[in-house]
Coordinates of N, CA and C in Angstrom, one line a residue:
M123 N 114.5 124.6 -134.6 CA 113.0 124.4 -134.7 C 112.4 124.9 -133.4
H124 N 111.4 125.8 -133.5 CA 110.7 126.2 -132.3 C 109.5 125.3 -132.1
P125 N 109.1 125.0 -130.9 CA 108.0 124.1 -130.7 C 106.7 125.0 -131.0
P126 N 105.7 124.3 -131.5 CA 104.4 125.0 -131.8 C 103.8 125.6 -130.6
H127 N 103.1 126.8 -130.7 CA 102.5 127.5 -129.6 C 101.4 126.7 -129.1
V128 N 101.3 126.6 -127.8 CA 100.2 125.7 -127.2 C 98.8 126.2 -127.5
D129 N 98.6 127.5 -127.8 CA 97.3 128.1 -128.0 C 96.8 127.6 -129.4
S130 N 95.6 127.2 -129.4 CA 95.0 126.9 -130.7 C 94.8 128.2 -131.5
P131 N 95.1 128.3 -132.9 CA 95.0 129.6 -133.6 C 93.8 130.5 -133.4
P132 N 92.5 129.8 -133.4 CA 91.5 130.6 -133.3 C 91.3 131.3 -131.8
R133 N 91.8 130.8 -130.9 CA 91.5 131.3 -129.6 C 92.3 132.5 -129.2
A134 N 93.6 132.6 -129.5 CA 94.4 133.7 -129.2 C 93.9 135.1 -129.8
P135 N 93.6 135.0 -131.1 CA 92.9 136.2 -131.6 C 91.6 136.5 -131.0
A136 N 90.8 135.5 -130.6 CA 89.5 135.8 -130.0 C 89.8 136.4 -128.6
R137 N 90.8 136.0 -127.9 CA 91.1 136.6 -126.6 C 91.6 138.1 -126.8
R138 N 92.4 138.4 -127.9 CA 92.8 139.7 -128.2 C 91.7 140.7 -128.5
M139 N 90.7 140.1 -129.4 CA 89.5 140.9 -129.8 C 88.7 141.2 -128.5
A140 N 88.5 140.3 -127.6 CA 87.7 140.5 -126.5 C 88.4 141.5 -125.6
A141 N 89.7 141.5 -125.5 CA 90.4 142.5 -124.8 C 90.3 143.9 -125.3
R142 N 90.4 144.0 -126.7 CA 90.2 145.3 -127.4 C 88.8 145.9 -127.1
V143 N 87.9 145.0 -127.3 CA 86.5 145.5 -127.1 C 86.2 145.9 -125.7
A144 N 86.8 145.2 -124.7 CA 86.6 145.6 -123.4 C 87.2 147.0 -123.1
I145 N 88.4 147.2 -123.7 CA 89.1 148.5 -123.6 C 88.3 149.7 -124.2
A146 N 87.8 149.4 -125.4 CA 86.9 150.4 -126.1 C 85.7 150.7 -125.4
L147 N 85.0 149.7 -124.9 CA 83.8 149.9 -124.1 C 84.1 150.6 -122.7
G148 N 85.2 150.3 -122.2 CA 85.6 151.0 -120.9 C 85.9 152.4 -121.2
L149 N 86.5 152.9 -122.2 CA 86.8 154.2 -122.6 C 85.4 155.0 -122.8
C150 N 84.6 154.3 -123.6 CA 83.2 154.8 -123.8 C 82.5 155.1 -122.4
S151 N 82.7 154.3 -121.5 CA 82.0 154.3 -120.2 C 82.6 155.6 -119.6
V152 N 83.9 155.7 -119.6 CA 84.5 156.9 -118.9 C 84.1 158.2 -119.6
L153 N 84.1 158.2 -120.9 CA 83.6 159.5 -121.7 C 82.1 159.8 -121.3
L154 N 81.3 158.8 -121.0 CA 80.0 159.2 -120.6 C 80.0 159.5 -119.0
L155 N 80.8 158.9 -118.2 CA 80.7 159.2 -116.8 C 81.2 160.6 -116.6
V156 N 82.3 161.1 -117.2 CA 82.8 162.3 -117.0 C 81.8 163.5 -117.1
P157 N 81.0 163.6 -118.2 CA 79.9 164.7 -118.3 C 78.8 164.5 -117.3
V158 N 78.5 163.3 -117.0 CA 77.5 163.1 -116.0 C 77.8 163.6 -114.6
V159 N 79.2 163.3 -114.2 CA 79.5 163.8 -112.9 C 79.7 165.3 -112.9
G160 N 80.2 165.9 -114.2 CA 80.4 167.3 -114.3 C 79.1 168.0 -114.6
E161 N 78.1 167.3 -114.7 CA 76.7 167.8 -115.1 C 76.8 168.7 -116.3
W162 N 77.4 168.2 -117.3 CA 77.6 168.9 -118.6 C 76.3 169.3 -119.2
G163 N 76.1 170.6 -119.4 CA 74.7 171.2 -119.8 C 74.1 170.4 -121.0
P164 N 74.8 170.2 -122.2 CA 74.1 169.6 -123.3 C 73.5 168.1 -123.0
L165 N 74.3 167.3 -122.2 CA 73.9 166.1 -121.8 C 72.7 166.1 -120.8
M166 N 72.8 167.0 -119.9 CA 71.7 167.2 -118.9 C 70.4 167.5 -119.6
S167 N 70.5 168.6 -120.6 CA 69.4 169.0 -121.3 C 68.7 167.9 -122.1
A168 N 69.6 167.1 -122.8 CA 69.1 166.0 -123.6 C 68.3 165.0 -122.7
D169 N 69.0 164.6 -121.6 CA 68.3 163.7 -120.6 C 66.9 164.2 -120.2
R170 N 66.9 165.5 -119.8 CA 65.5 166.0 -119.4 C 64.5 166.1 -120.4
D171 N 64.9 166.4 -121.6 CA 64.0 166.4 -122.8 C 63.4 165.1 -123.1
V172 N 64.3 164.1 -123.1 CA 63.8 162.7 -123.4 C 62.9 162.2 -122.3
A173 N 63.4 162.5 -121.1 CA 62.6 162.0 -120.0 C 61.2 162.7 -119.8
R174 N 61.2 163.9 -120.1 CA 59.9 164.7 -120.0 C 59.0 164.1 -121.1
T175 N 59.4 163.8 -122.3 CA 58.6 163.4 -123.4 C 58.1 161.9 -123.2
T176 N 59.0 161.1 -122.7 CA 58.5 159.7 -122.4 C 57.6 159.7 -121.2
H177 N 57.8 160.6 -120.2 CA 56.9 160.6 -119.1 C 55.5 161.1 -119.4
R178 N 55.4 162.0 -120.4 CA 54.1 162.4 -120.9 C 53.4 161.2 -121.6
W179 N 54.2 160.4 -122.3 CA 53.6 159.3 -123.1 C 53.1 158.2 -122.0
A180 N 53.9 158.0 -121.0 CA 53.6 156.9 -120.0 C 52.4 157.4 -119.2
V181 N 52.2 158.7 -119.0 CA 50.9 159.1 -118.3 C 49.7 158.9 -119.1
A182 N 49.9 159.2 -120.4 CA 48.8 159.3 -121.5 C 48.5 157.8 -121.9
E183 N 49.3 156.8 -121.7 CA 49.2 155.5 -122.1 C 49.3 154.5 -121.0
P184 N 48.2 154.4 -120.1 CA 48.4 153.7 -118.8 C 48.5 152.2 -119.2
E185 N 47.9 151.7 -120.2 CA 48.0 150.3 -120.5 C 49.4 149.9 -120.9
V186 N 50.0 150.7 -121.8 CA 51.5 150.4 -122.1 C 52.4 150.5 -120.8
T187 N 52.1 151.5 -120.0 CA 52.9 151.7 -118.8 C 52.7 150.5 -117.9
R188 N 51.5 149.9 -117.8 CA 51.2 148.7 -117.0 C 52.1 147.6 -117.5
V189 N 52.1 147.4 -118.8 CA 52.9 146.2 -119.3 C 54.5 146.5 -119.0
C190 N 54.9 147.7 -119.2 CA 56.3 148.0 -118.9 C 56.6 147.8 -117.5
R191 N 55.7 148.0 -116.5 CA 55.9 147.7 -115.2 C 55.9 146.2 -114.9
I192 N 55.2 145.5 -115.5 CA 55.2 144.0 -115.4 C 56.5 143.4 -116.0
L193 N 57.0 143.9 -117.1 CA 58.2 143.4 -117.7 C 59.4 143.8 -116.8
T194 N 59.4 145.0 -116.5 CA 60.7 145.4 -115.8 C 60.7 144.9 -114.3
D195 N 59.5 144.8 -113.6 CA 59.5 144.2 -112.2 C 59.5 142.7 -112.1
W196 N 59.2 142.0 -113.2 CA 59.2 140.5 -113.1 C 60.0 139.8 -114.0
F197 N 60.0 140.2 -115.4 CA 60.8 139.4 -116.2 C 62.3 139.8 -116.4
W198 N 62.4 141.2 -116.3 CA 63.7 141.8 -116.6 C 64.4 142.4 -115.3
D199 N 63.8 142.1 -114.2 CA 64.2 142.6 -112.8 C 65.7 142.0 -112.7
P200 N 66.6 142.7 -112.0 CA 68.0 142.2 -111.7 C 68.0 140.9 -110.9
V201 N 67.0 140.7 -110.0 CA 66.9 139.5 -109.3 C 66.5 138.3 -110.1
T202 N 65.6 138.6 -111.1 CA 65.2 137.5 -112.1 C 66.4 137.1 -112.9
M203 N 67.1 138.2 -113.4 CA 68.2 137.8 -114.2 C 69.3 137.1 -113.5
R204 N 69.6 137.5 -112.3 CA 70.6 136.7 -111.5 C 70.1 135.3 -111.2
L205 N 68.9 135.1 -110.9 CA 68.4 133.7 -110.7 C 68.5 132.9 -112.0
L206 N 68.3 133.4 -113.2 CA 68.5 132.8 -114.4 C 69.9 132.4 -114.6
G207 N 70.9 133.2 -114.2 CA 72.3 133.0 -114.4 C 72.6 131.8 -113.3
A208 N 72.1 131.9 -112.2 CA 72.3 130.9 -111.1 C 71.8 129.5 -111.5
A209 N 70.5 129.5 -112.3 CA 70.0 128.3 -112.7 C 70.9 127.7 -113.7
V210 N 71.4 128.5 -114.7 CA 72.3 128.0 -115.7 C 73.6 127.4 -115.0
A211 N 74.1 128.1 -114.0 CA 75.3 127.6 -113.4 C 75.0 126.2 -112.7
G212 N 73.9 126.0 -112.1 CA 73.5 124.8 -111.6 C 73.4 123.6 -112.6
W213 N 72.9 124.1 -113.8 CA 72.7 123.1 -114.9 C 74.1 122.7 -115.4
L214 N 75.1 123.6 -115.4 CA 76.5 123.2 -115.9 C 77.0 122.3 -114.9
V215 N 76.9 122.4 -113.6 CA 77.4 121.5 -112.6 C 76.7 120.2 -112.8
W216 N 75.3 120.2 -112.9 CA 74.5 118.9 -112.8 C 74.8 118.2 -114.1
R217 N 74.7 118.8 -115.4 CA 74.9 118.0 -116.5 C 76.3 117.8 -117.0
H218 N 77.2 118.7 -116.8 CA 78.5 118.8 -117.3 C 79.6 118.6 -116.2
G219 N 79.3 118.7 -115.0 CA 80.3 118.8 -114.0 C 81.3 119.9 -114.1
D220 N 80.9 121.0 -114.8 CA 81.7 122.1 -115.1 C 81.7 123.1 -113.9
W221 N 82.3 122.8 -112.8 CA 82.4 123.8 -111.8 C 83.0 125.1 -112.1
W222 N 84.1 125.1 -112.8 CA 84.8 126.2 -113.1 C 83.9 127.2 -113.9
T223 N 83.2 126.9 -114.9 CA 82.4 127.7 -115.7 C 81.2 128.2 -114.9
A224 N 80.6 127.3 -114.1 CA 79.5 127.7 -113.2 C 80.0 128.9 -112.3
G225 N 81.2 128.7 -111.6 CA 81.7 129.7 -110.7 C 82.0 130.9 -111.5
W226 N 82.6 130.8 -112.7 CA 82.8 132.0 -113.6 C 81.6 132.8 -113.8
L227 N 80.5 132.2 -114.2 CA 79.2 132.7 -114.4 C 78.7 133.5 -113.2
V228 N 78.7 132.9 -112.0 CA 78.2 133.5 -110.8 C 79.1 134.7 -110.4
A229 N 80.4 134.5 -110.5 CA 81.4 135.5 -110.1 C 81.3 136.7 -110.9
V230 N 81.1 136.6 -112.3 CA 81.1 137.8 -113.1 C 79.7 138.6 -112.9
S231 N 78.7 137.8 -112.7 CA 77.4 138.4 -112.4 C 77.4 139.1 -111.1
A232 N 78.2 138.6 -110.1 CA 78.3 139.2 -108.8 C 79.2 140.5 -108.8
L233 N 80.1 140.4 -109.7 CA 81.0 141.5 -109.9 C 80.3 142.7 -110.6
G234 N 79.4 142.4 -111.5 CA 78.5 143.3 -112.1 C 77.7 144.1 -111.1
T235 N 77.2 143.4 -110.2 CA 76.4 144.1 -109.1 C 77.3 144.9 -108.2
L236 N 78.5 144.4 -107.9 CA 79.3 145.3 -107.1 C 79.7 146.6 -107.8
I237 N 80.0 146.4 -109.1 CA 80.4 147.7 -109.8 C 79.2 148.6 -109.9
Q238 N 78.1 148.1 -110.1 CA 76.9 149.0 -110.2 C 76.7 149.7 -108.9
Q239 N 76.7 149.0 -107.7 CA 76.4 149.6 -106.5 C 77.5 150.6 -106.1
A240 N 78.8 150.2 -106.4 CA 79.8 151.2 -106.1 C 79.7 152.5 -106.9
L241 N 79.3 152.4 -108.2 CA 79.1 153.6 -109.0 C 77.9 154.4 -108.5
K242 N 76.9 153.7 -108.2 CA 75.7 154.5 -107.7 C 76.0 155.3 -106.4
A243 N 76.8 154.7 -105.5 CA 77.2 155.3 -104.3 C 78.2 156.4 -104.6
A244 N 79.2 156.2 -105.6 CA 80.2 157.3 -105.8 C 79.6 158.4 -106.6
V245 N 78.7 158.2 -107.5 CA 78.2 159.2 -108.3 C 77.0 159.9 -107.7
G246 N 76.3 159.2 -107.0 CA 75.1 159.7 -106.3 C 74.1 160.6 -107.1
R247 N 73.9 160.2 -108.3 CA 72.9 160.9 -109.2 C 71.5 160.8 -108.8
A248 N 70.8 161.9 -108.7 CA 69.3 161.8 -108.3 C 68.6 161.2 -109.5
R249 N 67.4 160.5 -109.1 CA 66.5 160.1 -110.2 C 65.6 161.2 -110.6
P250 N 64.9 161.1 -111.8 CA 64.0 162.0 -112.2 C 62.9 162.1 -111.1
V251 N 62.3 163.2 -110.9 CA 61.1 163.4 -109.9 C 60.0 164.1 -110.8
W252 N 58.8 163.5 -110.6 CA 57.6 163.8 -111.3 C 56.5 164.2 -110.3
P253 N 55.7 165.2 -110.7 CA 54.5 165.5 -109.8 C 53.4 164.3 -109.9
D254 N 53.5 163.6 -111.1 CA 52.5 162.5 -111.2 C 53.2 161.3 -111.6
P255 N 54.1 160.6 -110.8 CA 54.9 159.5 -111.2 C 54.1 158.3 -111.5
V256 N 54.6 157.4 -112.4 CA 53.9 156.1 -112.8 C 54.6 155.0 -112.2
D257 N 55.7 155.2 -111.5 CA 56.5 154.0 -110.9 C 57.5 154.8 -109.9
S258 N 58.1 153.9 -109.1 CA 59.0 154.4 -108.2 C 60.3 153.5 -108.2
A259 N 61.5 154.1 -107.7 CA 62.7 153.2 -107.6 C 63.5 153.8 -106.4
H260 N 64.3 153.1 -105.9 CA 65.2 153.5 -104.8 C 66.7 153.6 -105.2
Y261 N 67.4 154.1 -104.4 CA 68.9 154.3 -104.5 C 69.2 155.3 -105.6
A262 N 70.4 155.5 -105.9 CA 70.9 156.5 -107.0 C 70.6 156.0 -108.4
A263 N 70.7 156.9 -109.3 CA 70.3 156.5 -110.7 C 71.3 156.0 -111.5
Y264 N 72.5 156.5 -111.3 CA 73.6 156.1 -112.3 C 74.5 155.1 -111.8
P265 N 74.7 154.0 -112.6 CA 74.1 153.6 -113.8 C 72.8 152.7 -113.5
S266 N 72.0 152.4 -114.5 CA 70.9 151.6 -114.5 C 71.3 150.2 -114.0
G267 N 70.8 149.8 -112.9 CA 71.2 148.4 -112.6 C 70.4 147.3 -113.4
H268 N 69.2 147.7 -113.8 CA 68.4 146.9 -114.6 C 69.1 146.6 -116.0
A269 N 69.6 147.7 -116.7 CA 70.3 147.6 -118.0 C 71.6 146.8 -117.8
L270 N 72.3 147.2 -116.7 CA 73.7 146.5 -116.5 C 73.6 145.0 -116.3
T271 N 72.7 144.6 -115.5 CA 72.5 143.2 -115.1 C 72.0 142.5 -116.2
A272 N 71.0 143.0 -117.0 CA 70.5 142.3 -118.2 C 71.5 142.1 -119.1
T273 N 72.4 143.1 -119.4 CA 73.5 143.0 -120.4 C 74.4 142.0 -120.0
V274 N 74.9 141.9 -118.7 CA 75.9 140.9 -118.3 C 75.3 139.5 -118.4
V275 N 74.2 139.3 -117.9 CA 73.6 137.9 -117.9 C 73.3 137.4 -119.3
A276 N 72.7 138.3 -120.1 CA 72.4 137.9 -121.5 C 73.7 137.7 -122.3
G277 N 74.6 138.6 -122.0 CA 76.0 138.4 -122.8 C 76.7 137.2 -122.5
L278 N 76.7 136.8 -121.2 CA 77.4 135.6 -120.7 C 76.6 134.4 -121.1
L279 N 75.3 134.3 -121.1 CA 74.6 133.1 -121.5 C 74.6 133.0 -123.0
L280 N 74.6 134.0 -123.8 CA 74.8 133.8 -125.2 C 76.2 133.3 -125.6
W281 N 77.2 133.7 -124.8 CA 78.6 133.2 -125.1 C 78.6 131.7 -124.7
L282 N 78.0 131.3 -123.7 CA 78.0 129.9 -123.3 C 77.2 129.0 -124.3
L283 N 76.1 129.6 -124.9 CA 75.4 128.8 -125.9 C 76.3 128.6 -127.1
H284 N 77.1 129.7 -127.4 CA 78.0 129.6 -128.7 C 79.1 128.6 -128.4
R285 N 79.6 128.5 -127.1 CA 80.7 127.6 -126.7 C 80.2 126.2 -126.8
H286 N 78.9 126.0 -126.4 CA 78.4 124.7 -126.4 C 77.8 124.3 -127.8
G287 N 78.0 125.1 -128.8 CA 77.5 124.6 -130.1 C 76.1 124.6 -130.2
A288 N 75.3 125.6 -129.9 CA 73.9 125.7 -130.0 C 73.5 125.6 -131.5
G289 N 72.4 124.9 -131.8 CA 71.9 124.8 -133.1 C 71.5 126.2 -133.6
A290 N 71.2 126.2 -135.0 CA 70.8 127.6 -135.6 C 69.6 128.0 -135.1
L291 N 68.6 127.3 -134.9 CA 67.3 127.7 -134.3 C 67.4 128.3 -132.9
L292 N 68.1 127.4 -132.1 CA 68.2 127.9 -130.7 C 69.0 129.2 -130.6
W293 N 70.1 129.2 -131.4 CA 70.9 130.4 -131.3 C 70.1 131.7 -131.8
R294 N 69.4 131.6 -132.8 CA 68.6 132.7 -133.3 C 67.5 133.1 -132.4
T295 N 66.9 132.1 -131.7 CA 65.9 132.4 -130.8 C 66.5 133.1 -129.5
A296 N 67.6 132.6 -129.0 CA 68.2 133.1 -127.8 C 68.7 134.5 -128.1
L297 N 69.3 134.7 -129.3 CA 69.9 136.1 -129.6 C 68.6 137.1 -129.7
T298 N 67.6 136.7 -130.3 CA 66.4 137.6 -130.4 C 65.9 137.9 -129.0
V299 N 65.7 136.9 -128.1 CA 65.2 137.2 -126.8 C 66.2 138.1 -126.0
A300 N 67.5 137.8 -126.2 CA 68.5 138.6 -125.4 C 68.5 140.1 -126.0
V301 N 68.5 140.3 -127.2 CA 68.4 141.6 -127.8 C 67.1 142.4 -127.2
I302 N 66.1 141.7 -127.4 CA 64.7 142.3 -126.9 C 64.8 142.7 -125.4
S303 N 65.3 141.7 -124.7 CA 65.4 141.9 -123.2 C 66.3 143.0 -122.8
V304 N 67.5 143.1 -123.4 CA 68.5 144.1 -123.0 C 68.0 145.5 -123.4
A305 N 67.6 145.5 -124.7 CA 67.1 146.8 -125.2 C 65.7 147.3 -124.4
G306 N 64.8 146.2 -124.3 CA 63.6 146.5 -123.7 C 63.6 147.0 -122.2
V307 N 64.5 146.4 -121.5 CA 64.6 146.8 -120.1 C 65.1 148.2 -119.9
G308 N 66.1 148.7 -120.7 CA 66.5 150.0 -120.7 C 65.4 150.9 -121.1
L309 N 64.6 150.7 -122.1 CA 63.6 151.5 -122.7 C 62.5 151.6 -121.6
T310 N 62.2 150.6 -120.9 CA 61.1 150.6 -119.9 C 61.5 151.5 -118.7
R311 N 62.8 151.4 -118.4 CA 63.2 152.3 -117.2 C 63.1 153.7 -117.5
I312 N 63.3 154.1 -118.8 CA 63.1 155.4 -119.2 C 61.7 155.7 -119.3
W313 N 60.9 154.9 -119.9 CA 59.4 155.1 -120.0 C 58.7 155.3 -118.7
L314 N 59.2 154.4 -117.6 CA 58.5 154.6 -116.3 C 59.0 155.8 -115.5
G315 N 60.0 156.6 -116.1 CA 60.4 157.7 -115.5 C 61.3 157.6 -114.2
V316 N 62.0 156.4 -114.2 CA 62.8 156.2 -112.9 C 64.3 156.4 -113.3
H317 N 64.7 156.5 -114.6 CA 66.1 156.7 -115.0 C 66.2 157.8 -116.1
W318 N 67.3 158.5 -116.1 CA 67.6 159.3 -117.2 C 68.2 158.4 -118.3
P319 N 68.0 158.8 -119.6 CA 68.6 158.0 -120.7 C 70.1 157.7 -120.6
S320 N 70.9 158.7 -120.1 CA 72.3 158.3 -119.9 C 72.6 157.3 -118.8
D321 N 71.7 157.2 -117.8 CA 71.8 156.0 -116.9 C 71.8 154.7 -117.6
V322 N 70.9 154.6 -118.4 CA 70.6 153.3 -119.1 C 71.7 153.1 -120.1
L323 N 72.1 154.1 -120.8 CA 73.3 154.0 -121.8 C 74.5 153.5 -121.0
A324 N 74.8 154.1 -119.8 CA 75.8 153.6 -118.9 C 75.7 152.1 -118.6
G325 N 74.5 151.7 -118.2 CA 74.3 150.3 -117.8 C 74.7 149.4 -118.9
W326 N 74.2 149.8 -120.1 CA 74.5 148.9 -121.4 C 76.1 148.9 -121.6
L327 N 76.7 150.0 -121.6 CA 78.1 150.1 -121.9 C 79.0 149.3 -120.8
L328 N 78.7 149.5 -119.6 CA 79.3 148.9 -118.4 C 79.2 147.4 -118.4
G329 N 77.9 147.0 -118.7 CA 77.6 145.5 -118.7 C 78.5 144.9 -119.8
A330 N 78.4 145.5 -121.1 CA 79.2 144.9 -122.2 C 80.6 145.0 -121.9
A331 N 81.1 146.1 -121.2 CA 82.5 146.2 -121.0 C 82.9 145.1 -120.0
L332 N 82.1 144.6 -119.1 CA 82.4 143.4 -118.2 C 82.4 142.1 -118.9
V333 N 81.4 141.9 -119.9 CA 81.2 140.7 -120.6 C 82.5 140.4 -121.3
A334 N 83.0 141.4 -122.0 CA 84.2 141.2 -123.0 C 85.4 140.7 -122.3
P335 N 85.9 141.1 -121.1 CA 87.0 140.5 -120.5 C 86.7 139.2 -119.8
A336 N 85.5 139.1 -119.4 CA 85.1 137.7 -118.9 C 85.2 136.6 -119.9
I337 N 84.8 137.0 -121.1 CA 85.0 136.1 -122.2 C 86.4 135.8 -122.4
A338 N 87.3 136.8 -122.3 CA 88.8 136.6 -122.5 C 89.4 135.6 -121.4
V339 N 88.9 135.8 -120.2 CA 89.3 135.0 -119.1 C 88.8 133.5 -119.3
H340 N 87.6 133.4 -119.8 CA 87.2 132.0 -120.1 C 87.9 131.4 -121.2
L341 N 88.2 132.1 -122.2 CA 89.1 131.5 -123.3 C 90.5 131.2 -122.8
R342 N 91.1 131.9 -121.9 CA 92.4 131.6 -121.4 C 92.3 130.3 -120.5
R343 N 91.2 130.2 -119.8 CA 91.1 129.0 -118.9 C 90.7 127.8 -119.7
H344 N 89.8 127.9 -120.8 CA 89.3 126.9 -121.6 C 89.5 127.2 -123.1
P345 N 90.8 127.2 -123.5 CA 91.0 127.5 -125.0 C 90.4 126.5 -126.0

């Protein structure tokens, strides 16, 4: 007689699935990084075409552009997102005494920032330049820190809501807000002319690629 495996049946497959998703997203990130670094013509051309079109719209629609600036600078800014994650970490400690999960949340968010900054420094991609800019941004373009940070924080918080058994209404509301925020922040960065579309796509992919193994680690620690 073999003793039963200590893992509960649903958790081991969930960890394996998270690992597979992380590998797939990591490969997609590499497949995007290579043509960006190599300045592959078709990708560069597509980036320029989309950027020029959205910039014309941004100049022609100043009210929409103003709303985009408010959203990206205040609601979806990386600092705002990190503060939201820190607030949830504090709540986990205060209400549940769950120091491990709080530390996990903060550590994964910090790791996302380190990956983003390291890639920006390594790739050194220039941002779009316009004769009539509607916004400005500093540092290198690739990947979008706004898109990456929003994806990481939203993904982790959705996972925690799921783990804590959020009700149907709360879950649907949180999911809707998360999807709008992650998609919206990427689109506003393109609209404001401070990122190429592939920068934003890279931010989404890398953020999701970080969330997946983070979930696997959490499942291993708290099956």
